Coordinates of C-alpha atoms and ligand atoms in Angstrom, one line a residue:
X1 CA -18.0 -31.4 29.8
X2 CA -18.4 -30.8 26.1
X3 CA -17.9 -27.1 26.8
X4 CA -14.7 -27.7 28.8
X5 CA -13.3 -29.8 26.1
X6 CA -14.3 -27.1 23.6
X7 CA -12.6 -24.4 25.6
X8 CA -9.5 -26.7 26.0
X9 CA -9.4 -27.3 22.2
X10 CA -9.6 -23.6 21.5
X11 CA -6.9 -22.8 24.0
X12 CA -4.7 -19.7 23.9
X13 CA -1.8 -20.5 26.1
X14 CA 0.7 -18.1 27.5
X15 CA 3.8 -20.1 28.4
X16 CA 5.6 -18.6 31.4
X17 CA 9.3 -18.1 31.1
X18 CA 11.7 -15.3 31.6
X19 CA 13.6 -14.6 28.4
X20 CA 16.5 -12.4 27.2
X21 CA 15.5 -8.9 26.5
X22 CA 14.4 -9.2 22.9
X23 CA 11.7 -5.0 18.9
X24 CA 9.7 -6.3 16.2
X25 CA 11.3 -6.5 12.8
X26 CA 11.4 -4.4 10.8
X27 CA 11.9 -1.8 13.5
X28 CA 10.7 1.3 11.5
X29 CA 7.4 0.6 9.7
X30 CA 6.3 4.0 8.4
X31 CA 9.1 4.6 5.9
X32 CA 12.0 2.7 4.3
X33 CA 15.3 2.6 6.1
X34 CA 18.5 0.8 4.9
X35 CA 22.2 0.5 5.7
X36 CA 21.8 0.9 9.4
X37 CA 24.7 2.2 11.5
X38 CA 23.8 2.0 15.1
X39 CA 25.8 3.9 17.8
X40 CA 25.5 4.1 21.5
X41 CA 25.7 7.8 22.6
X42 CA 25.0 9.0 26.1
X43 CA 23.3 5.7 27.1
X44 CA 20.9 5.6 24.1
X45 CA 21.0 3.9 20.8
X46 CA 21.1 6.2 17.8
X47 CA 20.4 4.8 14.4
X48 CA 21.8 6.4 11.3
X49 CA 20.3 4.6 8.3
X50 CA 20.0 5.6 4.7
X51 CA 16.6 6.5 3.4
X52 CA 15.1 4.6 0.4
X53 CA 12.1 6.2 -1.3
X54 CA 10.0 5.2 -4.3
X55 CA 11.4 6.8 -7.4
X56 CA 9.5 10.1 -7.9
X57 CA 7.5 10.2 -11.2
X58 CA 8.6 12.6 -13.9
X59 CA 12.3 12.5 -13.1
X60 CA 14.9 11.0 -15.4
X61 CA 15.9 8.5 -12.8
X62 CA 16.3 4.7 -13.2
X63 CA 13.1 3.1 -11.9
X64 CA 14.9 -0.1 -10.9
X65 CA 17.7 1.5 -8.8
X66 CA 18.2 3.0 -5.4
X67 CA 16.6 6.4 -4.8
X68 CA 17.9 8.0 -1.7
X69 CA 17.5 11.8 -1.1
X70 CA 18.4 12.4 2.6
X71 CA 19.1 11.0 6.0
X72 CA 16.9 10.7 9.2
X73 CA 18.3 9.8 12.6
X74 CA 16.3 7.7 15.1
X75 CA 16.9 7.0 18.8
X76 CA 15.7 4.5 21.4
X77 CA 16.5 3.7 25.0
X78 CA 14.9 0.2 24.9
X79 CA 15.3 -1.0 21.2
X80 CA 11.5 -1.2 20.9
X81 CA 10.3 2.4 20.9
X82 CA 12.1 4.6 18.3
X83 CA 11.9 8.4 18.0
X84 CA 12.4 9.8 14.5
X85 CA 14.3 13.1 14.9
X86 CA 13.7 14.0 11.2
X87 CA 16.0 14.8 8.3
X88 CA 19.5 15.7 9.3
X89 CA 21.3 16.0 5.9
X90 CA 19.6 16.2 2.5
X91 CA 21.0 16.2 -1.1
X92 CA 19.8 19.7 -1.8
X93 CA 21.6 21.2 1.2
X94 CA 25.1 20.1 0.6
X95 CA 27.3 22.3 -1.6
X96 CA 29.3 19.5 -3.2
X97 CA 26.5 17.0 -3.8
X98 CA 24.6 16.6 -7.1
X99 CA 21.2 17.7 -5.8
X100 CA 19.2 15.6 -8.2
X101 CA 21.2 12.4 -7.9
X102 CA 19.3 10.7 -5.1
X103 CA 22.6 9.0 -4.2
X104 CA 22.9 9.4 -0.4
X105 CA 24.0 5.9 0.3
X106 CA 25.2 4.2 3.6
X107 CA 26.3 6.7 6.3
X108 CA 28.1 6.5 9.7
X109 CA 28.4 8.8 12.7
X110 CA 31.0 9.0 15.4
X111 CA 31.6 11.2 18.5
X112 CA 34.9 12.9 19.2
X113 CA 35.6 15.5 21.9
X114 CA 31.9 16.3 22.3
X115 CA 31.2 16.8 18.6
X116 CA 29.3 14.4 16.4
X117 CA 30.7 13.7 12.9
X118 CA 28.3 12.3 10.3
X119 CA 30.0 10.7 7.3
X120 CA 28.0 10.1 4.1
X121 CA 28.6 9.2 0.5
X122 CA 26.9 10.9 -2.5
X123 CA 27.5 11.8 -6.1
X124 CA 29.7 14.8 -6.5
X125 CA 28.4 17.7 -8.6
X126 CA 31.8 18.3 -10.0
X127 CA 35.0 16.4 -10.8
X128 CA 36.4 15.4 -7.5
X129 CA 40.1 15.8 -6.5
X130 CA 40.7 12.3 -7.9
X131 CA 39.7 13.6 -11.3
X132 CA 36.4 11.7 -11.2
X133 CA 32.8 12.8 -10.9
X134 CA 31.6 9.7 -9.0
X135 CA 31.0 9.2 -5.3
X136 CA 32.7 11.3 -2.7
X137 CA 32.4 11.1 1.0
X138 CA 31.4 14.2 3.0
X139 CA 31.1 15.1 6.7
X140 CA 28.5 17.1 8.6
X141 CA 29.1 18.2 12.2
X142 CA 26.8 18.6 15.2
X143 CA 26.9 19.2 18.9
X144 CA 24.2 16.6 19.6
X145 CA 23.7 13.1 18.1
X146 CA 20.4 14.2 16.6
X147 CA 21.8 17.4 15.1
X148 CA 21.4 20.0 13.8
X149 CA 24.3 18.9 11.4
X150 CA 26.3 21.5 9.4
X151 CA 27.8 19.9 6.3
X152 CA 31.3 20.7 5.1
X153 CA 31.5 22.5 1.7
X154 CA 33.7 19.8 0.2
X155 CA 34.0 16.1 0.3
X156 CA 37.1 14.5 2.0
X157 CA 40.1 14.9 -0.3
X158 CA 41.7 11.7 -1.7
X159 CA 38.7 9.5 -1.2
X160 CA 36.4 8.2 -4.0
X161 CA 33.9 5.6 -2.7
X162 CA 30.9 4.7 -0.7
X163 CA 29.8 3.3 2.7
X164 CA 32.1 5.3 5.0
X165 CA 32.8 3.7 8.4
X166 CA 34.8 5.4 11.2
X167 CA 36.7 3.5 13.9
X168 CA 38.6 5.2 16.7
X169 CA 41.2 2.9 18.4
X170 CA 42.0 2.9 22.1
X171 CA 45.0 5.1 21.4
X172 CA 42.7 7.8 19.9
X173 CA 43.7 7.1 16.3
X174 CA 40.7 7.5 14.0
X175 CA 40.4 5.5 10.8
X176 CA 38.2 6.0 7.7
X177 CA 37.2 2.8 6.0
X178 CA 35.2 2.8 2.8
X179 CA 34.2 0.7 -0.2
X180 CA 34.3 0.7 -3.9
X181 CA 34.0 -2.9 -4.9
X182 CA 36.8 -3.5 -2.4
X183 CA 37.5 -2.2 1.0
X184 CA 40.1 0.5 1.8
X185 CA 41.3 2.1 5.0
X186 CA 43.3 5.3 5.9
X187 CA 44.1 7.1 9.1
X188 CA 42.3 10.3 9.8
X189 CA 43.8 13.5 11.2
X190 CA 42.5 14.7 14.6
X191 CA 40.2 17.2 12.8
X192 CA 38.3 14.1 11.5
X193 CA 38.1 15.8 8.1
X194 CA 41.3 14.9 6.3
X195 CA 43.3 11.8 5.6
X196 CA 46.5 11.3 7.7
X197 CA 47.8 8.4 5.6
X198 CA 47.6 7.1 2.1
X199 CA 44.6 4.9 1.5
X200 CA 45.4 1.2 1.4
X201 CA 43.2 -1.7 0.3
X202 CA 42.5 -4.4 2.8
X203 CA 43.7 -7.3 0.7
X204 CA 43.2 -10.2 3.1
X205 CA 39.5 -10.5 2.4
X206 CA 38.0 -12.8 -0.2
X207 CA 39.2 -11.5 -3.6
X208 CA 36.3 -12.7 -5.8
X209 CA 32.9 -11.0 -5.6
X210 CA 31.9 -7.4 -4.6
X211 CA 32.5 -6.3 -1.1
X212 CA 31.1 -3.2 0.5
X213 CA 29.6 -1.8 3.7
X214 CA 32.6 -2.1 6.0
X215 CA 31.9 -1.9 9.8
X216 CA 34.7 -2.3 12.2
X217 CA 34.4 -2.9 15.9
X218 CA 36.7 -4.1 18.7
X219 CA 36.1 -6.6 21.4
X220 CA 38.6 -8.0 23.9
X221 CA 41.6 -6.8 21.8
X222 CA 40.3 -8.3 18.6
X223 CA 39.4 -6.0 15.6
X224 CA 36.5 -7.3 13.6
X225 CA 36.1 -6.2 10.0
X226 CA 32.5 -7.0 9.0
X227 CA 31.2 -6.4 5.4
X228 CA 28.6 -7.6 3.0
X229 CA 30.1 -9.8 0.2
X230 CA 28.7 -11.5 -2.9
X231 CA 30.2 -14.9 -2.5
X232 CA 27.4 -16.5 -4.7
X233 CA 24.7 -14.4 -6.3
X234 CA 23.6 -11.9 -3.7
X235 CA 25.2 -10.4 -0.6
X236 CA 25.8 -12.1 2.7
X237 CA 27.4 -10.7 5.9
X238 CA 30.9 -11.9 6.6
X239 CA 33.7 -11.0 8.9
X240 CA 37.5 -11.1 9.3
X241 CA 39.6 -10.8 12.5
X242 CA 42.9 -9.0 13.3
X243 CA 44.9 -7.7 16.2
X244 CA 45.4 -4.4 14.4
X245 CA 42.8 -2.1 12.7
X246 CA 45.1 -1.9 9.6
X247 CA 45.4 -5.7 9.4
X248 CA 46.5 -8.2 8.3
X249 CA 43.1 -9.7 8.6
X250 CA 42.1 -13.4 8.6
X251 CA 38.8 -14.2 6.9
X252 CA 36.8 -15.9 9.6
X253 CA 33.2 -16.6 8.6
X254 CA 29.6 -15.7 7.8
X255 CA 27.5 -13.6 10.2
X256 CA 24.3 -13.8 8.2
X257 CA 23.4 -15.9 5.1
X258 CA 21.9 -14.5 1.9
X259 CA 18.4 -13.0 2.3
X260 CA 15.6 -15.6 2.2
X261 CA 13.4 -13.1 0.4
X262 CA 16.1 -12.4 -2.2
X263 CA 17.1 -8.9 -1.1
X264 CA 20.3 -8.3 -3.1
X265 CA 22.0 -6.1 -0.6
X266 CA 22.5 -6.4 3.1
X267 CA 24.4 -4.0 5.4
X268 CA 25.3 -4.3 9.0
X269 CA 26.5 -2.7 12.2
X270 CA 27.2 -4.3 15.5
X271 CA 26.9 -2.7 19.0
X272 CA 26.9 -3.7 22.6
X273 CA 24.0 -2.1 24.5
X274 CA 23.5 -2.7 28.2
X275 CA 25.7 -5.9 28.1
X276 CA 24.1 -7.5 25.0
X277 CA 25.5 -7.6 21.5
X278 CA 23.2 -6.7 18.6
X279 CA 23.3 -7.0 14.8
X280 CA 21.6 -4.3 12.8
X281 CA 20.9 -5.2 9.2
X282 CA 18.3 -4.7 6.5
X283 CA 15.8 -6.7 4.4
X284 CA 12.9 -6.0 2.1
X285 CA 9.9 -7.2 4.1
X286 CA 8.0 -3.9 3.5
X287 CA 8.7 -4.1 -0.2
X288 CA 8.5 -7.8 -1.3
X289 CA 8.6 -6.9 -5.0
X290 CA 11.3 -4.3 -5.1
X291 CA 14.5 -5.0 -3.1
X292 CA 15.8 -1.4 -3.4
X293 CA 13.2 -0.3 -0.8
X294 CA 14.6 -1.8 2.4
X295 CA 13.9 -1.8 6.1
X296 CA 16.2 -2.1 9.2
X297 CA 16.0 -5.1 11.5
X298 CA 17.8 -6.0 14.7
X299 CA 18.6 -9.4 16.2
X300 CA 20.8 -10.4 19.1
X301 CA 24.4 -11.6 18.3
X302 CA 26.5 -13.9 20.4
X303 CA 30.2 -14.8 20.4
X304 CA 31.9 -18.1 21.0
X305 CA 34.6 -18.5 23.6
X306 CA 37.4 -18.1 21.0
X307 CA 36.0 -14.7 19.9
X308 CA 34.3 -16.0 16.7
X309 CA 30.8 -14.9 15.9
X310 CA 27.8 -17.2 16.0
X311 CA 25.7 -17.0 12.8
X312 CA 22.6 -14.8 13.2
X313 CA 19.3 -16.1 11.8
X314 CA 17.0 -13.3 10.9
X315 CA 13.8 -13.2 13.0
X316 CA 10.5 -11.3 12.8
X317 CA 10.3 -10.9 16.6
X318 CA 13.6 -9.1 16.8
X319 CA 14.7 -7.8 20.2
X320 CA 13.3 -5.7 23.1
X321 CA 10.2 -6.1 25.3
X322 CA 6.6 -5.5 24.2
X323 CA 4.3 -4.0 26.8
X324 CA 1.2 -6.2 27.4
X325 CA -0.9 -3.0 27.3
X326 CA 0.4 -2.1 23.8
X327 CA -1.0 -3.6 20.6
X328 CA 1.0 -6.9 20.3
X329 CA 1.5 -7.6 16.6
X330 CA 1.7 -11.3 17.0
X331 CA 2.4 -11.7 13.3
X332 CA 6.0 -10.7 14.2
X333 CA 6.2 -14.1 15.8
X334 CA 9.0 -16.0 17.6
X335 CA 7.8 -19.4 16.5
X336 CA 4.8 -20.9 14.6
X337 CA 3.4 -24.4 14.1
X338 CA 4.4 -26.3 11.0
X339 CA 0.8 -26.3 9.7
X340 CA -2.2 -24.0 9.7
X341 CA -0.5 -20.8 10.7
X342 CA 0.1 -18.1 8.1
X343 CA 1.1 -14.5 8.1
X344 CA -0.3 -12.3 5.4
X345 CA -0.1 -8.6 4.4
X346 CA -3.2 -6.5 5.5
X347 CA -3.1 -4.6 2.2
X348 CA -0.9 -5.7 -0.7
X349 CA -1.4 -2.2 -2.2
X350 CA 0.1 -0.6 1.0
X351 CA 2.6 -2.8 2.6
X352 CA 3.2 -0.2 5.4
X353 CA -0.2 -1.4 6.8
X354 CA 1.5 -4.4 8.2
X355 CA 0.4 -8.0 8.5
X356 CA -2.1 -10.3 10.3
X357 CA -2.0 -13.9 11.5
X358 CA -4.3 -16.6 10.1
X359 CA -4.9 -19.5 12.4
X360 CA -6.7 -21.6 9.9
X361 CA -6.3 -25.2 11.1
X362 CA -6.8 -27.3 14.1
X363 CA -4.0 -26.9 16.6
X364 CA -2.4 -24.1 14.6
X365 CA -0.4 -21.9 17.0
X366 CA 1.8 -18.9 17.1
X367 CA 4.3 -17.8 19.8
X368 CA 5.3 -14.3 20.6
X369 CA 8.1 -13.9 23.2
X370 CA 9.0 -11.3 25.7
X371 CA 5.8 -9.5 26.6
X372 CA 6.1 -7.4 29.7
X373 CA 3.0 -7.7 31.9
X374 CA 4.5 -5.5 34.6
X375 CA 2.9 -6.0 38.0
X376 CA 0.1 -7.8 36.2
X377 CA -3.6 -7.6 37.2
X378 CA -4.8 -7.2 33.6
X379 CA -8.5 -8.2 33.5
X380 CA -9.4 -7.6 29.9
X381 CA -8.1 -8.7 26.5
X382 CA -8.7 -6.5 23.5
X383 CA -8.4 -8.3 20.2
X384 CA -8.8 -7.1 16.6
X385 CA -10.0 -10.2 14.7
X386 CA -12.1 -11.6 11.9
X387 CA -13.8 -15.0 12.1
X388 CA -16.8 -15.5 9.7
X389 CA -18.2 -18.4 11.7
X390 CA -17.3 -17.1 15.2
X391 CA -15.8 -19.3 17.9
X392 CA -15.0 -19.6 21.5
X393 CA -11.4 -19.5 22.6
X394 CA -9.7 -19.8 25.9
X395 CA -7.0 -17.4 27.0
X396 CA -4.8 -18.7 29.6
X397 CA -1.8 -17.1 31.2
X398 CA -0.6 -20.4 32.2
X399 CA -2.1 -23.8 31.4
X400 CA -3.7 -24.3 34.9
X401 CA -5.2 -20.9 35.2
X402 CA -7.2 -20.5 32.0
X403 CA -9.3 -17.4 31.2
X404 CA -12.0 -17.8 28.6
X405 CA -13.2 -15.5 25.8
X406 CA -16.0 -15.9 23.4
X407 CA -15.4 -14.7 19.9
X408 CA -18.6 -13.7 18.1
X409 CA -18.9 -14.3 14.4
X410 CA -17.7 -11.4 12.3
X411 CA -16.9 -11.5 8.6
X412 CA -15.3 -8.0 8.9
X413 CA -12.5 -6.8 11.1
X414 CA -13.8 -6.2 14.6
X415 CA -12.2 -5.1 17.8
X416 CA -13.7 -6.9 20.9
X417 CA -12.9 -6.2 24.5
X418 CA -13.4 -9.3 26.6
X419 CA -13.1 -10.1 30.3
X420 CA -10.4 -12.6 31.1
X421 CA -10.1 -14.4 34.4
X422 CA -6.4 -15.3 34.1
X423 CA -3.7 -13.1 35.4
X424 CA 0.1 -13.0 35.2
X425 CA 3.0 -10.6 35.8
X426 CA 6.5 -10.0 34.6
X427 CA 8.0 -10.9 31.2
X428 CA 6.2 -13.8 29.5
X429 CA 5.9 -15.6 26.2
X430 CA 2.5 -15.8 24.6
X431 CA 1.4 -18.9 22.7
X432 CA -1.9 -18.7 20.9
X433 CA -3.2 -22.1 19.9
X434 CA -6.4 -22.7 17.9
X435 CA -7.4 -26.3 18.4
X436 CA -10.8 -25.9 16.7
X437 CA -11.9 -26.0 13.1
X438 CA -12.9 -22.4 12.4
X439 CA -10.6 -19.8 10.9
X440 CA -9.6 -17.0 13.1
X441 CA -7.6 -14.0 11.8
X442 CA -5.9 -11.8 14.3
X443 CA -4.4 -8.4 13.6
X444 CA -3.3 -7.6 17.2
X445 CA -4.1 -8.4 20.8
X446 CA -3.5 -6.4 24.0
X447 CA -4.2 -6.7 27.7
X448 CA -5.5 -4.1 30.1
Ligands
LIG1 O1 22.1 1.7 -0.1 C1 22.9 1.8 -1.2 C2 24.0 0.7 -1.2 O2 23.5 -0.6 -1.1 C3 24.9 0.8 0.1 O3 25.7 1.9 0.1 C4 25.5 -0.5 0.0 O4 26.1 -0.8 1.2 C5 24.3 -1.3 -0.2 O5 23.5 -1.6 0.9

């Protein structure tokens, strides 16, 4: 009886419910990625972020500033598993770029007539056609979304700025939109390499505070101009709506509030993939002390009936399904209890090593949504844990059908493989509840 109560108190409960397809945030955890432009090409999502690095020693570069040498492209067909296709454009391979400026800021990529046009800003190594040496915007062209990309020898004439965004209307007209404190737009010629109209500033957006990172998309005849804006002290994501890409626009609202961790920049793109809308953005979770080393995240985005956008709250769980047989990093949680549950870095000298979950108190719990158990039949749970006093816990895949596991004491990280009697199938939410008194730290858990 005592044992049963004990098992009950140390229950790990998987709550059964079918959920929206929801990847863990940040989605790339072995390098920094920022300024995400996501595009759907040939049924797959391609991600064109910029690439933050730690400032190399021995170079006369500002230590407190962005350091961005090149671009990678990533792709995924499920928003969970991402393939890194490697470097597609780098500062020392583009004729017009200052090859030691580390200034390859936010890019974009678009497909036209079977060619892929990759647009990127960088510091010019010479006075540009506007008589300035600052940022220009260049183009590199490929036959496939992942490259190889061949850069043009010169930046686009008549454009000085950063954060290029390309929008192609239903009538085939292409537009280049870019930023330099404010946001400007111009039509592009069919060759996608030259302006077809004079640049004009989009004046209907808030006038006070820096605006950058434009990303335009169209839904149901409405043109959405989205952009990061410093309304207060750091950037938040806002949008304006219009019935014409060139405006006039009506400022409409905020898509995402300022970063809770104080990341000064944010930068967005919005796509529809397999019927669901997604917001791609960045934060500094893999670099809590330096916000110029950022990481891309994804969360689902929803519209109201009148076409306005519901505010997106950043989550750690992100989107996409996690296979039950993969290591489930529960620290990227969907929900946690108000008390007793903490997420801590594994190694504060190497943030790329990730996080673990501490269930320190009685009834502390953590929920991780959208685990795909497939046809089910998993008989084992593997768990990487540390628990100096050891404990018994109960694994259940629903409350009635509990499986039990005994956790032996280990003051060091240990991986145990334990038989479970419970079984389930399909997409489920996992809730781990520690109702006892001993501390249990969990790095990951998986089923087999
Ligand atoms: O990544 C460098 C700059 O920070 C980008 O170009 C801006 O959009 C901001 O995210």
